[in-house]
XYZ file of C-alpha atoms in Angstrom:
413
model
C 0.208 -0.205 -0.222
C 2.959 2.416 0.660
C 4.288 1.448 -3.040
C 0.612 2.344 -4.299
C 1.026 5.503 -2.415
C 3.307 6.696 -4.035
C 2.750 5.732 -7.342
C -0.592 7.990 -7.024
C 1.700 10.780 -4.943
C 3.863 10.934 -8.549
C 0.841 10.957 -10.824
C -0.618 13.591 -8.531
C 2.480 15.825 -8.680
C 3.059 15.166 -12.587
C -0.683 16.907 -13.062
C -0.197 19.772 -11.007
C 2.664 20.278 -13.131
C 1.659 20.486 -15.969
C -2.277 21.666 -14.638
C -1.170 25.430 -16.303
C -1.461 23.877 -19.772
C -4.730 23.683 -19.771
C -6.702 26.847 -18.778
C -9.648 25.619 -18.127
C -10.731 23.340 -16.017
C -12.404 20.572 -17.228
C -10.178 20.793 -19.605
C -7.522 19.543 -16.575
C -9.691 16.819 -15.393
C -10.543 15.505 -18.926
C -6.190 15.273 -19.329
C -6.207 13.963 -15.709
C -8.545 11.019 -17.101
C -7.315 10.618 -20.086
C -3.737 10.480 -19.075
C -4.937 7.563 -16.119
C -6.585 5.884 -19.479
C -3.371 5.221 -20.816
C -1.665 4.195 -17.724
C -4.588 2.134 -17.130
C -5.485 -1.860 -17.760
C -7.869 -1.074 -20.743
C -7.760 -3.441 -23.838
C -7.146 -0.739 -26.227
C -6.385 2.638 -25.536
C -8.781 4.033 -27.757
C -11.051 6.812 -27.594
C -13.968 4.467 -26.327
C -12.375 2.510 -24.166
C -10.720 4.914 -22.106
C -13.488 6.947 -22.527
C -15.682 3.910 -20.911
C -12.823 3.759 -18.746
C -12.562 6.767 -16.886
C -17.006 6.109 -16.680
C -17.971 8.797 -19.525
C -20.764 7.931 -21.799
C -19.136 8.939 -24.818
C -15.549 9.786 -25.711
C -16.946 12.651 -27.094
C -14.649 14.548 -24.353
C -11.649 12.406 -25.453
C -12.083 13.809 -29.005
C -12.667 17.562 -28.003
C -9.402 17.239 -25.897
C -7.267 15.656 -28.853
C -8.800 17.991 -31.416
C -10.740 20.668 -31.044
C -9.635 22.530 -27.546
C -7.113 25.220 -26.925
C -4.032 24.262 -25.107
C -0.325 24.055 -26.528
C 1.210 20.395 -27.461
C 4.331 21.705 -27.346
C 4.658 23.429 -23.962
C 3.108 20.129 -22.661
C 6.407 18.852 -24.540
C 8.866 21.076 -22.885
C 7.158 19.979 -19.693
C 7.785 16.688 -20.431
C 11.619 17.166 -21.214
C 12.299 18.948 -17.788
C 10.458 16.455 -16.212
C 12.665 13.766 -17.301
C 15.418 15.737 -16.748
C 14.825 16.509 -13.085
C 14.260 12.241 -12.936
C 16.779 10.922 -14.529
C 19.218 13.146 -13.605
C 22.209 14.625 -15.822
C 25.469 13.414 -17.756
C 23.169 11.200 -19.924
C 22.749 10.329 -23.596
C 20.211 11.584 -26.120
C 19.586 9.883 -28.330
C 17.334 10.121 -32.164
C 15.418 7.180 -33.949
C 12.059 7.132 -35.493
C 9.045 4.649 -35.084
C 6.176 4.247 -37.287
C 2.602 3.560 -36.751
C 0.565 1.627 -39.367
C -2.810 3.397 -40.107
C -5.859 2.163 -42.588
C -6.688 4.673 -45.303
C -5.242 7.211 -46.339
C -6.305 10.578 -44.236
C -4.446 10.907 -41.129
C -1.893 13.252 -41.570
C 1.423 11.935 -43.275
C 0.088 8.930 -43.970
C 1.178 6.926 -46.300
C 3.379 4.347 -48.354
C 6.817 3.880 -47.076
C 8.853 1.958 -45.311
C 8.565 1.461 -41.686
C 11.561 -1.064 -39.005
C 7.873 -1.502 -37.065
C 6.832 -3.943 -39.905
C 10.313 -4.080 -41.398
C 8.150 -3.461 -44.830
C 6.616 -0.289 -46.869
C 3.455 -0.288 -45.257
C 0.343 1.774 -44.549
C 2.171 4.483 -41.991
C 2.901 7.332 -40.725
C 6.260 8.067 -39.538
C 7.197 9.965 -36.160
C 11.152 11.101 -35.285
C 11.521 10.622 -31.805
C 14.546 11.107 -29.037
C 14.895 9.680 -26.147
C 16.822 10.491 -23.044
C 18.802 7.680 -21.245
C 20.563 7.339 -17.912
C 21.718 5.114 -15.755
C 18.531 5.436 -14.029
C 16.181 4.955 -16.853
C 14.986 6.192 -20.037
C 11.963 8.524 -21.836
C 10.815 9.690 -24.929
C 11.364 13.738 -24.743
C 10.787 14.894 -28.023
C 8.538 14.180 -30.836
C 7.887 15.146 -34.894
C 5.298 13.840 -37.474
C 7.420 13.406 -40.555
C 5.448 14.346 -43.316
C 5.631 12.996 -47.301
C 6.035 14.998 -50.521
C 3.311 14.150 -51.588
C 1.313 15.888 -48.598
C 3.450 18.763 -48.280
C 3.084 18.858 -51.942
C -1.235 19.337 -51.745
C -2.020 22.241 -49.892
C -5.362 20.681 -49.947
C -5.085 17.485 -48.186
C -2.880 19.455 -45.575
C -5.362 21.544 -45.108
C -7.927 18.998 -45.161
C -5.842 17.901 -42.498
C -5.411 20.684 -40.075
C -1.563 20.780 -41.158
C -0.208 24.252 -40.798
C 0.572 26.340 -44.463
C 4.129 27.302 -42.934
C 4.545 23.346 -42.246
C 6.666 22.301 -45.671
C 8.695 19.798 -46.374
C 11.473 18.496 -44.192
C 13.849 15.053 -44.617
C 13.874 12.925 -41.377
C 17.022 14.041 -40.833
C 15.664 17.959 -41.057
C 13.416 16.475 -38.621
C 15.932 15.182 -36.134
C 18.973 18.132 -36.060
C 15.417 20.403 -35.398
C 14.737 18.105 -32.604
C 18.340 18.154 -31.080
C 18.507 22.532 -31.899
C 15.857 22.620 -29.297
C 16.631 19.667 -25.935
C 20.349 21.607 -26.063
C 18.530 24.889 -26.155
C 16.394 23.898 -23.046
C 19.318 22.947 -21.350
C 18.946 19.311 -22.053
C 21.949 17.944 -19.433
C 22.481 15.494 -22.241
C 26.595 14.613 -22.319
C 26.149 12.503 -25.923
C 24.024 12.068 -28.872
C 24.005 9.382 -30.703
C 21.821 7.134 -32.925
C 21.375 4.809 -35.828
C 23.025 4.607 -39.398
C 19.730 6.675 -41.100
C 20.730 9.644 -39.400
C 24.842 8.689 -37.890
C 25.478 8.713 -41.834
C 24.458 12.203 -42.149
C 27.122 14.503 -42.592
C 24.807 17.494 -41.697
C 23.543 15.982 -38.165
C 26.937 15.005 -37.045
C 28.521 18.781 -37.915
C 25.657 19.849 -35.873
C 26.464 18.127 -32.932
C 30.253 18.885 -33.179
C 29.321 23.013 -33.658
C 27.103 22.771 -30.095
C 30.301 21.098 -28.457
C 28.185 17.736 -27.608
C 30.187 14.016 -28.757
C 28.092 12.006 -30.708
C 28.885 7.988 -31.345
C 26.991 7.283 -33.991
C 25.912 3.809 -36.653
C 26.940 3.958 -40.627
C 26.779 1.555 -42.929
C 29.999 -0.062 -43.459
C 30.300 1.862 -47.243
C 30.466 5.778 -45.180
C 33.324 7.418 -46.807
C 35.723 8.545 -44.351
C 37.903 11.916 -44.993
C 41.315 13.072 -44.457
C 43.949 14.786 -45.846
C 45.792 12.596 -47.757
C 42.073 11.078 -49.091
C 38.878 9.336 -48.663
C 38.455 5.924 -47.092
C 35.781 3.839 -46.752
C 35.441 3.098 -42.810
C 35.201 -0.935 -43.637
C 38.950 -1.171 -45.386
C 39.855 0.546 -42.332
C 38.530 -1.792 -40.440
C 39.763 -4.588 -42.331
C 43.557 -3.205 -41.208
C 43.284 -3.191 -37.898
C 45.514 -5.396 -36.559
C 44.488 -8.261 -33.880
C 45.330 -6.612 -30.437
C 43.450 -3.066 -32.010
C 40.474 -5.460 -30.898
C 38.885 -5.364 -27.074
C 36.062 -7.147 -25.542
C 33.994 -4.712 -23.843
C 30.217 -4.975 -22.300
C 28.131 -1.597 -24.077
C 25.582 -2.290 -21.044
C 23.396 -4.336 -20.059
C 20.841 -6.452 -21.699
C 17.415 -8.672 -20.519
C 20.266 -11.775 -20.929
C 23.378 -9.696 -18.798
C 26.162 -7.281 -19.902
C 26.067 -7.788 -23.579
C 30.009 -8.213 -24.592
C 31.450 -7.718 -28.399
C 35.053 -7.186 -29.369
C 35.588 -3.406 -30.347
C 38.100 -1.870 -32.432
C 38.780 2.084 -32.119
C 40.749 4.591 -33.718
C 41.286 8.275 -33.462
C 41.247 10.131 -36.608
C 43.561 13.380 -37.647
C 42.470 16.609 -36.011
C 40.832 18.511 -39.057
C 42.950 21.917 -39.381
C 39.939 23.738 -40.838
C 37.291 22.375 -38.632
C 38.571 21.998 -35.320
C 40.407 24.267 -32.541
C 44.378 24.621 -31.788
C 44.753 22.644 -29.691
C 41.821 20.391 -30.223
C 39.487 19.504 -27.217
C 37.513 16.694 -29.226
C 38.851 14.073 -31.886
C 36.878 12.264 -33.584
C 36.930 8.601 -34.018
C 36.682 5.438 -36.094
C 34.953 2.385 -34.222
C 33.867 -1.437 -35.169
C 31.701 -3.991 -33.038
C 32.005 -7.282 -34.014
C 30.001 -9.817 -32.615
C 31.587 -12.843 -30.766
C 29.608 -15.591 -31.958
C 29.583 -14.666 -35.808
C 33.584 -12.876 -36.353
C 32.076 -11.201 -40.100
C 28.775 -9.241 -38.445
C 30.575 -5.973 -38.055
C 28.750 -3.016 -37.257
C 30.955 0.331 -37.681
C 30.575 4.009 -36.060
C 31.813 7.615 -35.407
C 32.696 9.231 -32.582
C 33.464 12.490 -31.926
C 34.241 12.947 -28.040
C 36.343 14.628 -25.479
C 40.779 14.288 -25.578
C 40.559 11.773 -22.852
C 38.051 9.410 -22.879
C 37.857 5.864 -22.809
C 37.573 3.371 -25.420
C 35.149 1.751 -22.969
C 32.812 4.568 -22.657
C 32.943 5.268 -26.588
C 31.213 1.363 -26.417
C 28.776 1.868 -23.561
C 27.239 5.564 -25.610
C 26.955 3.062 -28.492
C 24.868 0.398 -26.850
C 22.820 3.168 -25.300
C 20.371 3.316 -28.693
C 18.722 -0.083 -27.551
C 16.783 2.549 -24.628
C 15.073 4.222 -27.307
C 13.734 0.880 -29.025
C 12.531 -0.094 -24.635
C 10.870 3.604 -24.995
C 9.522 2.656 -28.075
C 8.263 -1.021 -26.602
C 6.710 0.175 -23.246
C 5.086 3.454 -24.580
C 2.807 1.596 -26.955
C 2.340 -1.615 -25.267
C 1.981 0.297 -21.589
C 0.837 4.100 -22.899
C -0.964 3.576 -25.698
C 1.467 5.239 -27.895
C 0.067 4.146 -31.037
C -3.303 2.810 -30.454
C -4.874 5.946 -31.404
C -7.398 7.199 -33.107
C -7.054 10.770 -34.473
C -6.771 11.517 -37.901
C -5.448 15.612 -37.973
C -2.218 16.521 -37.712
C -3.453 18.961 -34.307
C -4.299 15.521 -32.616
C -1.471 13.331 -33.467
C 0.827 15.561 -31.539
C -1.745 16.012 -28.279
C -1.913 12.051 -27.918
C 1.757 11.640 -28.457
C 2.486 14.473 -26.309
C 0.124 12.787 -23.424
C 1.398 9.442 -24.200
C 4.721 10.947 -23.693
C 3.762 12.243 -20.567
C 2.492 8.677 -19.338
C 5.545 7.228 -20.071
C 7.551 9.662 -18.326
C 5.752 9.208 -15.209
C 6.755 5.401 -15.313
C 10.277 5.713 -16.112
C 9.927 8.106 -12.849
C 8.858 5.486 -10.436
C 11.624 3.113 -11.930
C 14.345 5.825 -11.382
C 13.130 6.091 -8.316
C 12.882 1.737 -7.614
C 16.445 1.888 -9.064
C 18.091 4.465 -6.825
C 15.996 2.546 -3.690
C 17.734 -0.849 -4.817
C 21.134 1.099 -5.744
C 24.263 -0.443 -4.671
C 24.732 -3.756 -6.373
C 28.150 -3.926 -8.474
C 27.669 -3.006 -11.689
C 29.394 -5.324 -14.420
C 32.505 -3.963 -15.852
C 34.780 -5.014 -18.484
C 38.572 -4.249 -17.903
C 40.007 -2.707 -20.719
C 42.903 -3.856 -22.430
C 45.619 -1.475 -24.339
C 46.420 -2.621 -28.112
C 48.687 -0.425 -30.526
C 47.285 0.055 -34.092
C 48.774 3.151 -34.436
C 49.431 3.867 -31.237
C 50.049 7.421 -29.931
C 50.732 7.654 -26.017
C 47.637 6.024 -23.982
C 45.121 4.986 -27.528
C 45.420 4.353 -31.031
C 45.353 6.620 -33.954
C 45.112 6.433 -38.164
C 47.708 8.762 -38.960
C 48.439 7.693 -41.967
C 45.891 4.753 -44.099
C 47.005 1.447 -45.215
C 44.200 0.657 -47.604
C 44.211 1.854 -50.996
C 42.075 5.026 -51.338
C 38.609 5.294 -53.328
C 38.188 8.510 -54.889
C 34.655 9.153 -55.580
C 33.782 11.502 -52.895
C 30.533 11.063 -50.887
C 27.551 13.312 -49.986
C 27.498 11.215 -46.796
C 31.496 11.474 -46.111
């Protein structure tokens, strides 16, 4: 009963925190019922079932909350982000990824036939670009943007029917991700790192923005990723192929469902860029690879930008933290109805998603508190061995590439 009282107290404190975003008392009570419903045990968290769970005769009140009442979903998003930062603590990782929402029909804002990892194929869906914030205490979603394909933004009548603002033009997923990063860091989210999968990691503009903002990153890239140096342009897999056997270190990149996730890792610093970097540099760029223990041919590739005294084990930890956003998607969809909405309008999508993020943030805060209450268990840490690749002091450096250069530049370098 004490634990249940603690949950109730946390939820009430969150409602008090965001109450000012809803100007009328009836709106505040409707928001409370909606979020409680998202956290409740309704079989499917759509309008009718949430209304029944809350004791409403019809879902009309919830439909007005999402579609026509006056409140600012972006202001609520800012509250969610601040709440997550407060409850999960500083020095976390900001993780960028997208997820799909499978839909029927053609009228939901942004819907269309496009690839989504949710189903692993081209499907009729909406795509949302999200950011999650993860620390050792937990992880939660902190920002979101709806991707609008060109088939939508080039058809203004279709956009107006879905209540998409006239000023909203086409933006790639990478551009939406950069907007999210700028917003999170401008709001002083205490992220020490950014990570993302190769869809975002291969984007030079995304990486360069992070460098300009002075935040470290470890991002996945495809094996064909080209790396530029003063001596030429090389593919990242060519660099890794030339790594000697003792350049590989066995490290854990964090705990998974079955314990430590251990891989072999190789990493080497790149020379400082005389044009982009200060003198002396405060950060170095790195190439990295992660090799499966069970299948040595299974190799993932990364580019990193990190403070000069970084340990390779820390880079591996940041790379491994990317799984946390997948856990956020799974938990928010399964536990908080993130994908179980029936709204079709643009504003309705943002409002439902933000309220679901708020519900998920409460679960993350409660889990973080439970983690702090049981803190003291030993953390798994694999000692790292220093191996010479191109040794420079106590780390490796790629100062004179070995492979034959490819001469064709790439926009992804």
